Structures are given as structure tokens and as C-alpha cells.
Coordinates of C-alpha atoms in Angstrom, one line a residue:
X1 CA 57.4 27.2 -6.0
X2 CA 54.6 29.4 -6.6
X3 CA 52.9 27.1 -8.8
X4 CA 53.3 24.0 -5.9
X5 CA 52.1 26.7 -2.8
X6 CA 48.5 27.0 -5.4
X7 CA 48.4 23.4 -5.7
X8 CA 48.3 23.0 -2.4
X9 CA 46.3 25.1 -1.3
X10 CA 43.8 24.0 -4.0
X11 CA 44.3 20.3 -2.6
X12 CA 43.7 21.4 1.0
X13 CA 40.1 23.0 -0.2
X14 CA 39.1 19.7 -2.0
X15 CA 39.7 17.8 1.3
X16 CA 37.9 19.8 3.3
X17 CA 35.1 20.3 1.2
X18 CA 34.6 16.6 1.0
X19 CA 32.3 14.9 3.0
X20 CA 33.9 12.2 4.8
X21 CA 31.5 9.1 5.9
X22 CA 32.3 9.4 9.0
X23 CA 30.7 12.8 9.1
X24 CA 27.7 11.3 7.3
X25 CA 27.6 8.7 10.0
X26 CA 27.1 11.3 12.8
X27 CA 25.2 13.2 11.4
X28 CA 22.8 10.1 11.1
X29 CA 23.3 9.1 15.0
X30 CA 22.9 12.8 16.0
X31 CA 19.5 12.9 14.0
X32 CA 18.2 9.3 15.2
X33 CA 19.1 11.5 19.3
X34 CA 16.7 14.1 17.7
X35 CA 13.9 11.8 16.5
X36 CA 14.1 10.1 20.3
X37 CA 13.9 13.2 21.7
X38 CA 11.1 14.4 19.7
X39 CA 9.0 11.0 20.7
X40 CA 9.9 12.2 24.3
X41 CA 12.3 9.7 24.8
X42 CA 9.9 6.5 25.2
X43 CA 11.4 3.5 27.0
X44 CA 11.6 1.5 23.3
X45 CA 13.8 3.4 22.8
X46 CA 16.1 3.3 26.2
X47 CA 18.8 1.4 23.7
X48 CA 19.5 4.0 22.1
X49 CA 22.4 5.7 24.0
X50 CA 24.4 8.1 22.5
X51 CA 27.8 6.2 24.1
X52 CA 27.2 2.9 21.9
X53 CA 27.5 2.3 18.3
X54 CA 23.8 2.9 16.9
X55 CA 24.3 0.6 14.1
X56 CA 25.0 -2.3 16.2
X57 CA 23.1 -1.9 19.9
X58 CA 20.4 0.7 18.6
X59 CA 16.6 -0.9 18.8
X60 CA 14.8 -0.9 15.2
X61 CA 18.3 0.6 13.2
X62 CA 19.7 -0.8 10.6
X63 CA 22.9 -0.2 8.8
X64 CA 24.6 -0.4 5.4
X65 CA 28.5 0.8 5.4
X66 CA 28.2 2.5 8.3
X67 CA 24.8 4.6 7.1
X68 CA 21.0 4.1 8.5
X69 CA 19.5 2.3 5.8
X70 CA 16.3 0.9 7.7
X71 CA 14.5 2.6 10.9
X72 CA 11.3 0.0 12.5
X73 CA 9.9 1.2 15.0
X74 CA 6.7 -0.4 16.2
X75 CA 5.0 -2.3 18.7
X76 CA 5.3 0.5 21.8
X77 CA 3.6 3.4 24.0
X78 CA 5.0 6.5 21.4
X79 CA 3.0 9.6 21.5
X80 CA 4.0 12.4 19.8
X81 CA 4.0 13.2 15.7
X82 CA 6.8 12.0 13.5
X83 CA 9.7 14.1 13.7
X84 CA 10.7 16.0 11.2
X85 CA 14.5 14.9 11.9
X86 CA 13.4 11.5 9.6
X87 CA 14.4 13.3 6.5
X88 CA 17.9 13.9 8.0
X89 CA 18.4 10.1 7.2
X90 CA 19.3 10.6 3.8
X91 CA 20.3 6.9 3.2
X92 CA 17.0 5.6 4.3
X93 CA 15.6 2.5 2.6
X94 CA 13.0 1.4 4.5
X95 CA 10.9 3.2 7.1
X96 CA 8.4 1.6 9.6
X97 CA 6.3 3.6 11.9
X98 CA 3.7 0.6 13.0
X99 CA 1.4 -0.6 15.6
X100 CA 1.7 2.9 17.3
X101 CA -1.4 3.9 18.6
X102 CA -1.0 7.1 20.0
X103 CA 1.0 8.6 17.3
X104 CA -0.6 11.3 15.9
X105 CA -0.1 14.2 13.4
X106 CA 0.3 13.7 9.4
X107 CA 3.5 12.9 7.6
X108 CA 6.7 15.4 7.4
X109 CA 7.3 17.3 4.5
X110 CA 10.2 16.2 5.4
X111 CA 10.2 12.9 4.6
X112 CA 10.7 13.5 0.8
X113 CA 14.3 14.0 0.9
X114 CA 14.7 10.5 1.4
X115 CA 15.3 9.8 -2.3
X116 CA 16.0 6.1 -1.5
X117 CA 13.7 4.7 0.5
X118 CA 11.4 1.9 -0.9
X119 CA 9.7 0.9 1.9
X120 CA 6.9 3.5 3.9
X121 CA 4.9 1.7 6.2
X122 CA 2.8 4.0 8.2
X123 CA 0.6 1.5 9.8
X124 CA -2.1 1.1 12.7
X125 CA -1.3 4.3 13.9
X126 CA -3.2 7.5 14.9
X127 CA -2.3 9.4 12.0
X128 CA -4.7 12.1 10.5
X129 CA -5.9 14.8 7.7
X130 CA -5.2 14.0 4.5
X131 CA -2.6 11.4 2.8
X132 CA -0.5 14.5 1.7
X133 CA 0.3 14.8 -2.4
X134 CA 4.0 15.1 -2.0
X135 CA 4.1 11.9 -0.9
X136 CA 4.4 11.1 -4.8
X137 CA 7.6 12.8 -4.7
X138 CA 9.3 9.3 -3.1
X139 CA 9.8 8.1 -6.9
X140 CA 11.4 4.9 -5.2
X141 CA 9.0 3.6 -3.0
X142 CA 7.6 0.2 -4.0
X143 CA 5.3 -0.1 -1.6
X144 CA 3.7 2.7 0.1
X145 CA 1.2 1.1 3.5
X146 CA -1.0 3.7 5.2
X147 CA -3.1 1.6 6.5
X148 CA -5.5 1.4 9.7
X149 CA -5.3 4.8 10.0
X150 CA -7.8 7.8 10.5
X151 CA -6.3 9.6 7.1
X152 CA -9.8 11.5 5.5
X153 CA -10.5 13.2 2.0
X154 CA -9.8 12.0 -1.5
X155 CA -6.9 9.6 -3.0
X156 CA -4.3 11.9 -4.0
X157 CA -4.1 11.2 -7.8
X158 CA -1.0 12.3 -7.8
X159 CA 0.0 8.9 -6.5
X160 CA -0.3 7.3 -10.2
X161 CA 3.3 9.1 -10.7
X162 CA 5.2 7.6 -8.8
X163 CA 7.1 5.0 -11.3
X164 CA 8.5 1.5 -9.2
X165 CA 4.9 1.1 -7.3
X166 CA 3.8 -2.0 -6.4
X167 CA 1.9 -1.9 -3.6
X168 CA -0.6 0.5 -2.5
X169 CA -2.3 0.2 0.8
X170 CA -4.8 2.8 2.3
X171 CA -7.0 0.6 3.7
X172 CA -9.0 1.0 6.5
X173 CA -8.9 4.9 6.6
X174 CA -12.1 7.1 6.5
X175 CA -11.2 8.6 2.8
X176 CA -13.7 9.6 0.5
X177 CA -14.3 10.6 -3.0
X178 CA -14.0 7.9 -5.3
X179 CA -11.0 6.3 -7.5
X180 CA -8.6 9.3 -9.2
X181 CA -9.3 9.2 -13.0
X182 CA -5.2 9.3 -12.9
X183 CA -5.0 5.9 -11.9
X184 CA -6.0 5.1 -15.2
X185 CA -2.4 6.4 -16.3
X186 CA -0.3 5.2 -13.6
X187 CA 3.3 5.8 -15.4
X188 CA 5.0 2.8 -13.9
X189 CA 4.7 0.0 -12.6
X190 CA 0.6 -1.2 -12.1
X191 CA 0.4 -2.0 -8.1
X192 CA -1.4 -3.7 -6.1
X193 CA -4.8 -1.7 -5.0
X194 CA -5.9 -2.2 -1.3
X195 CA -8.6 0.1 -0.8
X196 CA -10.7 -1.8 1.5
X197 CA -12.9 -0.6 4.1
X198 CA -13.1 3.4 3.3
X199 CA -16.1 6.0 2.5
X200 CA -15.5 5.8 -1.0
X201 CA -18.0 5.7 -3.7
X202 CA -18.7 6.7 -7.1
X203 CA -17.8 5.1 -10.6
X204 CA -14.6 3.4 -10.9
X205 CA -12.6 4.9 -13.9
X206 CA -13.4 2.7 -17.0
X207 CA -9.7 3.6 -18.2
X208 CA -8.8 1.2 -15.1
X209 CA -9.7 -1.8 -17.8
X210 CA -6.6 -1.3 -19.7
X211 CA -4.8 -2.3 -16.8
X212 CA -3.7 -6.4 -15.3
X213 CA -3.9 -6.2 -11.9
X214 CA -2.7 -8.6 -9.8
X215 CA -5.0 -7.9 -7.2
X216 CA -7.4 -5.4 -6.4
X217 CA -9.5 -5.2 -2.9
X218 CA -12.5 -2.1 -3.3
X219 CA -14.6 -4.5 -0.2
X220 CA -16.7 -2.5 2.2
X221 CA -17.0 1.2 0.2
X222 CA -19.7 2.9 -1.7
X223 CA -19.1 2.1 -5.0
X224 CA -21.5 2.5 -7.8
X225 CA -21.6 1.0 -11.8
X226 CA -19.5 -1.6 -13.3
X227 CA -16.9 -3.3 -12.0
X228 CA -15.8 -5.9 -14.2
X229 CA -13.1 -3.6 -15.9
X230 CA -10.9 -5.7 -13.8
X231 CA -12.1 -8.8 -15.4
X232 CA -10.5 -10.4 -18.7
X233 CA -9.7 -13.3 -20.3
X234 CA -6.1 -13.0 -20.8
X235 CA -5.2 -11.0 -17.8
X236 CA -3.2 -12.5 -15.1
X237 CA -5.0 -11.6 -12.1
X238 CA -5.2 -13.9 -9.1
X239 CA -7.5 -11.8 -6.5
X240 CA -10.3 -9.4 -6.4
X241 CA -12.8 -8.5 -3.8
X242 CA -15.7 -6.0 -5.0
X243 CA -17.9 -6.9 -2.0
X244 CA -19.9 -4.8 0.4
X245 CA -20.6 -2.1 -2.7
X246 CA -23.5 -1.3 -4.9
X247 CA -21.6 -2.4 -8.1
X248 CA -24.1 -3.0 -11.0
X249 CA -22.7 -5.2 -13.7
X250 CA -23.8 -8.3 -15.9
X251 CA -21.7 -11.2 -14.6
X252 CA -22.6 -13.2 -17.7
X253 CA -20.6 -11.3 -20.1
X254 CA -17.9 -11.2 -18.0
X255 CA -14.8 -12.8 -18.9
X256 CA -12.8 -14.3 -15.9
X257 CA -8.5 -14.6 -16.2
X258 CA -7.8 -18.7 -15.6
X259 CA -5.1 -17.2 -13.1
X260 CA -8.0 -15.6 -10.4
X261 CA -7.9 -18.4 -7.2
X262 CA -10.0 -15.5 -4.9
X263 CA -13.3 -13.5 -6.2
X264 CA -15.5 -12.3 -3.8
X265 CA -18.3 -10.6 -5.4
X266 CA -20.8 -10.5 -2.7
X267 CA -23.3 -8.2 -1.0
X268 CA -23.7 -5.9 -4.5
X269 CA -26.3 -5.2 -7.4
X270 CA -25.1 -7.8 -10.1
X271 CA -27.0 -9.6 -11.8
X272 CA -27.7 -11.8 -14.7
X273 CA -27.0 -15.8 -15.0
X274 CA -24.2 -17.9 -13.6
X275 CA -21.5 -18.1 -16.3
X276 CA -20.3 -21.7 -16.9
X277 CA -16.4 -20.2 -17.6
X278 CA -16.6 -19.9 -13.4
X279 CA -16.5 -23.5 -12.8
X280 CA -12.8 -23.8 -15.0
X281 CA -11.1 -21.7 -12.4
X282 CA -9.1 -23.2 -9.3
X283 CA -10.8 -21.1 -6.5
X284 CA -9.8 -20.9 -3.1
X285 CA -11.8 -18.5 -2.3
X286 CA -15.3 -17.8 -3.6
X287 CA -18.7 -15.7 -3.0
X288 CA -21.1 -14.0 -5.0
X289 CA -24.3 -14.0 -2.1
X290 CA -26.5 -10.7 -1.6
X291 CA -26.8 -10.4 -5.6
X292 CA -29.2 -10.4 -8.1
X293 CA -28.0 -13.5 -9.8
X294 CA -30.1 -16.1 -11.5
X295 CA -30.5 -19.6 -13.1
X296 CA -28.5 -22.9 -12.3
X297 CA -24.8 -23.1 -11.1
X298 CA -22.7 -24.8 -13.6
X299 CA -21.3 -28.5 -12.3
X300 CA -18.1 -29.0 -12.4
X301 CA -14.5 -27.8 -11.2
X302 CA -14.5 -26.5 -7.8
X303 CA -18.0 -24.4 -7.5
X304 CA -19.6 -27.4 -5.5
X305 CA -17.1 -27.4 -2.9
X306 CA -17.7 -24.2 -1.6
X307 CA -20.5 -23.7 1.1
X308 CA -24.6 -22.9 -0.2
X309 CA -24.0 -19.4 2.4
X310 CA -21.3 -18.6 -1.0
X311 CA -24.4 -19.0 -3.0
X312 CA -27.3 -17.9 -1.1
X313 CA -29.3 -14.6 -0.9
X314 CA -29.8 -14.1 -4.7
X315 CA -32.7 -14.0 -6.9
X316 CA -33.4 -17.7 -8.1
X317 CA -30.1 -19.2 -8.1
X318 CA -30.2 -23.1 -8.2
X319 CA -28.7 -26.1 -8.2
X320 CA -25.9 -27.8 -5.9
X321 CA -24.4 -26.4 -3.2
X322 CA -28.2 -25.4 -3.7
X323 CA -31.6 -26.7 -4.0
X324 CA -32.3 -28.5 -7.2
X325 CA -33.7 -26.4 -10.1

């Protein structure tokens, strides 16, 4: 008898000390009421009433079993920072704070206890300081968009640890410094790098070389030395844009991937004669003006499709789209 009272009483601690889901679930509606009240309760967010099932009638939630699994909200007069509450949604996959121009503040410390999420898309927002390191702590994000933001000061190198990365956009920022020599170790997977349109400058990390990008955008910086590490014969990449820098290079001994369909090398230092390999590739996209380029452009392939402007502004560059050598 004694032995069955213990066993019960041992049963009726496990089932309390069990988290049921539907304890989980409210705990995700009561921090969702939190996050609108932090934002000041904006009318995009008038749906979100706490008599109604938030999976089903709430604007920008998304559910999985009963869990918030995907929070968009974008497009609407917020004001206000991210809440802190946004780490209470511990089941979060994909988070989308975009096209909110008067939110301000940096991200939440917060936000890495969301071991799950693999989207973060923090984008065309008001957002300032600096792109904080813990954001590497997100080890499942795939693709990380901080985009069109006012975030200042260097590339956290600490980025190059975070392992399923596959995207990285920070474009459009006011960030300086130049290109962490980590990201010449990135321990996972090697994203996508859209860096476009910063203050950054400098040498790019030769230890980048190693590395087959798929694309890589470095357009309108400060950048200084060579830039063909991202150039390679048996690579697979299919876009890069170099222009609007002060990158220095030899573009005959560089070896172009068959697979590149967009190069924009334009408004830079390089230099040297037109290599014939360029005409092979199926271009869609193509420009190499404000250089230091000379000799005749190869015939053949696509090269003569493209307009003379693609062409034009270098030091004795010749032939068609061009004048005659």
C-alpha cells in the first residue's frame, strides 16, 4: 500500500512537471500580446485580439501544431524597437521585420534563444549601431538579411561560424572596415556575399580564393588590390559585381568559371588586355567600363551584343561594339 501511495505521488510530480502544449501555446499568444504592446499597438496589428485563435485570424503569424513558427511583419507605420518578447517564441522559424521605416533600435539579445529559426530578415528598416556579434549564436539561420539599414562599424567576423549559412545580406548599410580575415574560414556552408553599397575598403582576404562562391556583390565600396581571388576556372560561380571600387588586378591572367552569366567589373583600376576566354561565356550581364583595359575585344560568343557604353571609358580598348583597331 505504501509502495502504491509513492508511486503515485511520484506519477502526480511527473504530470505536473510536464509541459503540456497547450501551455506552450499560450505562452506564445501571451508573448505575441507583449510584442503588440511593445510596438504601441499599431493598427497592423488591430487583428490580433486576444479573444480569437492567433494561429488562424492573427495578421503575419504562422503556425505549426499549434506553435508560432513564422512572425512577418512588414509593410506598416511601426515605431518603436523590437521587443524583447521575440525570444519568447521559442519555436520560431522564420522572422520578418521589413519595410518598417520608423523602427529603430538594434537587435534583442534576446533573439538568440530562438535555436530554430532559419530565416532573419531585418530589412529596410531604421535599425542602428552595430550588427551585434551574437547574432552568430543563431547556428540555424540560412539566411541572415540586414539590409537597407543604417547598421555602422565593422562585419562581425564572428559571422563565418555560423555553420547552415547561405545567404548573407548587409547591403546597403553605412559599415566600414574591410572583409573579416575569418571569412576566409567560414566552417559551414560558403554563402552568398551581398555587401553592396557600404564604406568598406581595404584588401579583400586572399584566403577568400579557396572558396566557390556562387555569387559575390562588393559594388559601390572602397576596396583596394586584387580581386580576382573569386575568379577560377573550375569554380561554379554564376555572378560577381566588383564595380564602383579601386580594385587593381590583371584581368588577362584571370581565369573565368564557364558557369558566370553576370560580371560587372566596371568603374575600377584593372588593367591589362582583353582575355579571349571572355567571349566562351553565356553573359547576360556584362561591363568592364571606367578601366584601364587595353587592346582588341575578342569576336565571338556574346561580347558583341552588349552595348559599346559596356566597353567604353578605358585606355585603348578596340574593336566591335567599338571602333575598329
Amino acid at each position: 500500500m505504501k509502495f502504491l501511495l509513492h508511486l503515485s505521488v511520484f506519477f502526480s510530480i511527473l504530470f505536473i512537471s510536464l509541459p503540456s502544449s497547450h501551455s506552450s501555446s499560450s505562452n506564445d499568444k501571451i508573448a505575441l500580446l507583449e510584442i503588440k504592446k511593445a510596438l504601441n499597438n499599431p493598427p497592423l496589428l488591430s487583428s490580433w485580439n486576444p479573444q480569437t485563435d492567433f494561429c488562424t485570424t492573427w495578421t503575419g503569424v504562422e503556425c505549426t501544431n499549434g506553435r508560432v513558427t513564422a512572425l512577418t511583419i512588414s509593410s506598416g507605420e511601426i515605431s518603436g524597437q523590437i521587443p524583447a518578447q521575440i525570444g519568447d517564441l521559442l519555436e520560431l522559424r522564420t522572422l520578418d521585420f521589413s519595410y518598417l521605416t520608423h523602427l529603430t533600435g538594434n537587435i534583442p539579445h534576446t533573439i538568440t534563444k530562438l535555436k530554430y529559426l532559419d530565416l532573419l530578415r531585418l530589412k529596410e528598416t531604421n535599425l542602428s549601431g552595430s550588427i551585434p556579434d551574437f547574432v552568430s549564436e543563431l547556428k540555424s539561420v540560412t539566411f541572415l538579411d540586414l539590409s537597407f539599414n543604417q547598421f555602422t562599424g565593422p562585419i562581425p567576423g564572428s559571422i563565418s561560424q555560423m555553420p547552415k549559412l547561405g545567404a548573407l545580406q548587409i547591403n546597403d548599410n553605412k559599415l566600414t572596415g574591410s572583409i573579416p580575415d575569418s571569412f576566409g574560414s567560414f566552417v559551414g556552408t560558403v554563402p552568398n556575399l551581398y555587401l553592396f553599397n557600404n564604406k568598406l575598403s581595404g584588401k579583400v582576404p586572399e584566403s577568400l580564393s579557396k572558396y566557390d562562391f556562387n555569387a559575390v556583390d562588393l559594388s559601390g565600396n572602397g576596396f583596394t588590390g586584387d580581386g580576382s581571388m573569386f575568379f577560377g576556372r573550375n569554380k561554379t560561380t554564376i555572378r560577381v559585381n566588383l564595380s564602383r571600387n579601386m580594385f587593381e588586378f590583371d584581368l588577362a591572367k584571370v581565369k573565368f568559371a564557364r558557369s558566370i552569366v553576370s560580371l560587372d567589373l566596371s568603374h575600377n583600376k584593372i588593367f591589362g588586355k582583353f582575355p579571349r576566354e571572355l567571349s566562351k561565356l553565356r553573359l547576360e550581364h556584362f561591363d568592364v567600363s571606367y578601366n584601364h583595359l587595353c587592346g582588341k575585344i575578342p569576336r565571338g560568343g556574346l561580347l558583341q551584343t552588349f552595348e559599346p557604353s559596356a566597353f567604353s571609358h578605358n585606355l585603348c580598348l578596340c574593336g566591335t561594339p567599338l571602333k575598329a583597331c
